[in-house]
Amino acid sequence: MTNIPKPKPRKPVPYQPPFRDDSTVSSTPKPYQFVSFPHERPRLQHPAGHDKFDKNRLHGTLFLSLIVKTSLHVSTGIAVPGNDIATRVPLIKTMVQGVDKHLTIQGSSLKGCIRSVYEAITNSTLAVVTSKYGDKIPSERLPCRNKQELCTASQVFGALNWQGLIEFNDAKCESIGFNIGFMPSLYRPRPEPGSAYFNTRKKVNGRKFYYHTVCTIEKFQNQGIPVQLAAREYTFTTQLQFKNLKPEELGTLFIVLGQDSNCPIALKIGGGKPIGMGTMIVELSQTKILQNIDDLRSHYSNYTPNNNYLLTGEALQRFIKTQIKTAYSRLVQVPQLQQVAEVLRYPTDREPPEGMY
């Protein structure tokens, strides 16, 4: 009997998404824009530290309400069978954490969203750079590595081996329940074929932000990746604790949170940004401010809460305006803020993109 040789096993071929020729779609309006870097190099300074409360700085808590304006999905990274959460789809990406069944936005996601805007409107470095494009980043914008000399954003939000001055808690939806949506399979960014990402010196054009739109693309209602969604007008609540912030640093944070009436911007967070998802506005209901050593000593030496440090209503608005004015005079880069405002201004009349871009 003749021995028939066994065929050699074929190596698995990795999945490749359909090729997108950017040169054929470059004329289509993009759903994003780049915010340029300031011309001056970032000023690196020694951070405030955590060993004590500085009597010349601000400490306290911001009480935030985040109101969804276009469908929102911030993934937990877990996909479960649909019948686990009472839906007929076979498998769904979740947005619920814990046993109380409330939709949740992780504090880390909220921090990243806020930090990216804070970086853009101050003279700061980038927080993270992938090794693939490290040579495309201007050297002065590479992440801070020396914790004794940090840029403005790194002093506030942290850097490698350095904890920031703001603590972000998870934001929890006020109500129980969710919508089921379908998110399309989106292409990864492809900067290689196009010129949108790089200037004539082959360096990046700046920081990338997606526009807000009036709604999300509706044609994916019954196809794509099933996800849990927070629908329009769902409200999330959270608190930000901060310590040792300069007035201008807190004022810049207020601007990022959309509290400057002359620059009304909204947050863009979670998945599906290219199709219009993830727009949230921020309402600041009250703020606890500890401004001197006596406030701190009294606050931390009493067992019962003291509401004397809470600012609400007109007193809160006056405080916010004072800090924002200081931020404009000492920290904010006005040209970059104007560029950010063009992208993140809300309300908007911009429609989501249709087709390839």
mmCIF file of N, CA and C in Angstrom, residues 42-50 57 111 115 118-119 122-127 144 146-160 162-167 242-246 248-249 331:
data_model
loop_
_atom_site.group_PDB
_atom_site.id
_atom_site.type_symbol
_atom_site.label_atom_id
_atom_site.label_comp_id
_atom_site.label_asym_id
_atom_site.label_seq_id
_atom_site.Cartn_x
_atom_site.Cartn_y
_atom_site.Cartn_z
ATOM 1 N N PRO A 42 7.121 73.325 26.998
ATOM 2 C CA PRO A 42 6.451 73.255 28.309
ATOM 3 C C PRO A 42 7.411 73.625 29.437
ATOM 4 N N ARG A 43 6.900 74.312 30.421
ATOM 5 C CA ARG A 43 7.687 74.646 31.612
ATOM 6 C C ARG A 43 7.559 73.497 32.602
ATOM 7 N N LEU A 44 8.685 72.879 32.927
ATOM 8 C CA LEU A 44 8.697 71.756 33.854
ATOM 9 C C LEU A 44 9.037 72.263 35.248
ATOM 10 N N GLN A 45 8.210 71.894 36.225
ATOM 11 C CA GLN A 45 8.395 72.381 37.593
ATOM 12 C C GLN A 45 8.243 71.238 38.578
ATOM 13 N N HIS A 46 8.755 71.478 39.790
ATOM 14 C CA HIS A 46 8.608 70.490 40.863
ATOM 15 C C HIS A 46 7.156 70.464 41.314
ATOM 16 N N PRO A 47 6.539 69.281 41.402
ATOM 17 C CA PRO A 47 5.118 69.208 41.787
ATOM 18 C C PRO A 47 4.895 69.532 43.251
ATOM 19 N N ALA A 48 3.638 69.758 43.599
ATOM 20 C CA ALA A 48 3.287 70.191 44.951
ATOM 21 C C ALA A 48 3.548 69.123 45.999
ATOM 22 N N GLY A 49 3.287 67.874 45.675
ATOM 23 C CA GLY A 49 3.506 66.793 46.646
ATOM 24 C C GLY A 49 2.254 66.455 47.436
ATOM 25 N N HIS A 50 2.356 65.367 48.208
ATOM 26 C CA HIS A 50 1.219 64.855 48.976
ATOM 27 C C HIS A 50 1.508 64.782 50.478
ATOM 28 N N ARG A 57 -2.714 76.918 48.765
ATOM 29 C CA ARG A 57 -3.402 76.258 47.655
ATOM 30 C C ARG A 57 -4.813 75.842 48.075
ATOM 31 N N LYS A 111 -11.144 60.393 33.858
ATOM 32 C CA LYS A 111 -9.871 61.101 34.026
ATOM 33 C C LYS A 111 -9.180 61.305 32.687
ATOM 34 N N ARG A 115 -8.373 64.893 31.151
ATOM 35 C CA ARG A 115 -6.963 65.242 31.038
ATOM 36 C C ARG A 115 -6.596 65.625 29.603
ATOM 37 N N TYR A 118 -7.446 69.168 29.113
ATOM 38 C CA TYR A 118 -6.598 69.991 29.978
ATOM 39 C C TYR A 118 -5.197 70.122 29.366
ATOM 40 N N GLU A 119 -4.660 69.023 28.859
ATOM 41 C CA GLU A 119 -3.352 69.062 28.193
ATOM 42 C C GLU A 119 -3.374 70.017 27.009
ATOM 43 N N THR A 122 -3.363 73.848 27.841
ATOM 44 C CA THR A 122 -2.224 74.327 28.617
ATOM 45 C C THR A 122 -0.944 73.905 27.892
ATOM 46 N N ASN A 123 0.152 74.441 28.290
ATOM 47 C CA ASN A 123 1.422 74.111 27.634
ATOM 48 C C ASN A 123 1.993 72.851 28.269
ATOM 49 N N SER A 124 1.428 71.698 27.899
ATOM 50 C CA SER A 124 1.763 70.426 28.550
ATOM 51 C C SER A 124 2.272 69.405 27.544
ATOM 52 N N THR A 125 2.899 68.370 28.056
ATOM 53 C CA THR A 125 3.327 67.253 27.224
ATOM 54 C C THR A 125 2.155 66.299 27.015
ATOM 55 N N LEU A 126 2.362 65.304 26.178
ATOM 56 C CA LEU A 126 1.387 64.233 26.024
ATOM 57 C C LEU A 126 1.502 63.280 27.210
ATOM 58 N N ALA A 127 0.401 62.629 27.547
ATOM 59 C CA ALA A 127 0.421 61.684 28.667
ATOM 60 C C ALA A 127 0.997 60.343 28.250
ATOM 61 N N CYS A 144 6.410 63.166 30.415
ATOM 62 C CA CYS A 144 7.359 63.469 31.490
ATOM 63 C C CYS A 144 7.819 62.179 32.152
ATOM 64 N N ASN A 146 10.691 62.361 34.530
ATOM 65 C CA ASN A 146 11.334 62.748 35.780
ATOM 66 C C ASN A 146 10.279 63.336 36.705
ATOM 67 N N LYS A 147 9.941 62.637 37.781
ATOM 68 C CA LYS A 147 8.864 63.093 38.651
ATOM 69 C C LYS A 147 9.220 64.349 39.435
ATOM 70 N N GLN A 148 10.463 64.790 39.358
ATOM 71 C CA GLN A 148 10.849 66.046 39.997
ATOM 72 C C GLN A 148 10.631 67.248 39.081
ATOM 73 N N GLU A 149 10.404 66.991 37.787
ATOM 74 C CA GLU A 149 10.179 68.064 36.823
ATOM 75 C C GLU A 149 9.029 67.646 35.922
ATOM 76 N N LEU A 150 7.859 68.194 36.208
ATOM 77 C CA LEU A 150 6.653 67.797 35.496
ATOM 78 C C LEU A 150 6.008 68.989 34.798
ATOM 79 N N CYS A 151 5.317 68.717 33.686
ATOM 80 C CA CYS A 151 4.562 69.750 32.996
ATOM 81 C C CYS A 151 3.288 70.065 33.785
ATOM 82 N N THR A 152 2.558 71.036 33.321
ATOM 83 C CA THR A 152 1.356 71.492 34.030
ATOM 84 C C THR A 152 0.347 70.369 34.235
ATOM 85 N N ALA A 153 0.004 69.651 33.165
ATOM 86 C CA ALA A 153 -1.003 68.594 33.273
ATOM 87 C C ALA A 153 -0.515 67.442 34.141
ATOM 88 N N SER A 154 0.761 67.103 34.037
ATOM 89 C CA SER A 154 1.295 65.992 34.823
ATOM 90 C C SER A 154 1.326 66.314 36.313
ATOM 91 N N GLN A 155 1.537 67.576 36.662
ATOM 92 C CA GLN A 155 1.483 67.959 38.069
ATOM 93 C C GLN A 155 0.089 67.741 38.644
ATOM 94 N N VAL A 156 -0.935 67.985 37.833
ATOM 95 C CA VAL A 156 -2.317 67.898 38.302
ATOM 96 C C VAL A 156 -2.855 66.476 38.209
ATOM 97 N N PHE A 157 -2.587 65.778 37.099
ATOM 98 C CA PHE A 157 -3.193 64.474 36.841
ATOM 99 C C PHE A 157 -2.252 63.296 37.089
ATOM 100 N N GLY A 158 -0.964 63.570 37.236
ATOM 101 C CA GLY A 158 -0.021 62.493 37.505
ATOM 102 C C GLY A 158 0.821 62.140 36.298
ATOM 103 N N ALA A 159 1.884 61.391 36.549
ATOM 104 C CA ALA A 159 2.807 60.928 35.513
ATOM 105 C C ALA A 159 3.408 59.613 35.993
ATOM 106 N N LEU A 160 4.361 59.093 35.227
ATOM 107 C CA LEU A 160 5.002 57.846 35.604
ATOM 108 C C LEU A 160 5.622 57.973 36.996
ATOM 109 N N TRP A 162 4.251 59.001 39.632
ATOM 110 C CA TRP A 162 3.814 60.196 40.359
ATOM 111 C C TRP A 162 2.289 60.248 40.385
ATOM 112 N N GLN A 163 1.707 60.305 41.591
ATOM 113 C CA GLN A 163 0.264 60.379 41.742
ATOM 114 C C GLN A 163 -0.211 61.815 41.573
ATOM 115 N N GLY A 164 -1.308 61.993 40.870
ATOM 116 C CA GLY A 164 -1.848 63.321 40.637
ATOM 117 C C GLY A 164 -2.526 63.904 41.863
ATOM 118 N N LEU A 165 -3.020 65.125 41.707
ATOM 119 C CA LEU A 165 -3.637 65.862 42.805
ATOM 120 C C LEU A 165 -5.162 65.767 42.795
ATOM 121 N N ILE A 166 -5.726 65.065 41.804
ATOM 122 C CA ILE A 166 -7.175 64.901 41.706
ATOM 123 C C ILE A 166 -7.508 63.416 41.750
ATOM 124 N N GLU A 167 -8.480 63.057 42.572
ATOM 125 C CA GLU A 167 -8.935 61.672 42.656
ATOM 126 C C GLU A 167 -10.285 61.549 41.943
ATOM 127 N N PHE A 242 -9.853 66.974 45.307
ATOM 128 C CA PHE A 242 -8.584 67.565 44.891
ATOM 129 C C PHE A 242 -7.893 68.183 46.095
ATOM 130 N N LYS A 243 -6.586 68.306 45.988
ATOM 131 C CA LYS A 243 -5.787 68.928 47.050
ATOM 132 C C LYS A 243 -4.587 69.614 46.416
ATOM 133 N N ASN A 244 -4.119 70.662 47.086
ATOM 134 C CA ASN A 244 -2.915 71.383 46.677
ATOM 135 C C ASN A 244 -2.975 71.912 45.241
ATOM 136 N N LEU A 245 -4.154 72.335 44.809
ATOM 137 C CA LEU A 245 -4.280 72.942 43.483
ATOM 138 C C LEU A 245 -4.107 74.452 43.572
ATOM 139 N N LYS A 246 -3.400 75.006 42.610
ATOM 140 C CA LYS A 246 -3.341 76.452 42.480
ATOM 141 C C LYS A 246 -4.684 76.954 41.939
ATOM 142 N N GLU A 248 -5.278 78.864 39.473
ATOM 143 C CA GLU A 248 -5.329 78.760 38.006
ATOM 144 C C GLU A 248 -5.510 77.309 37.538
ATOM 145 N N GLU A 249 -5.004 76.359 38.312
ATOM 146 C CA GLU A 249 -5.200 74.950 37.955
ATOM 147 C C GLU A 249 -6.660 74.540 38.129
ATOM 148 N N LEU A 331 -2.399 80.565 32.976
ATOM 149 C CA LEU A 331 -2.164 79.179 32.567
ATOM 150 C C LEU A 331 -2.713 78.833 31.192
#
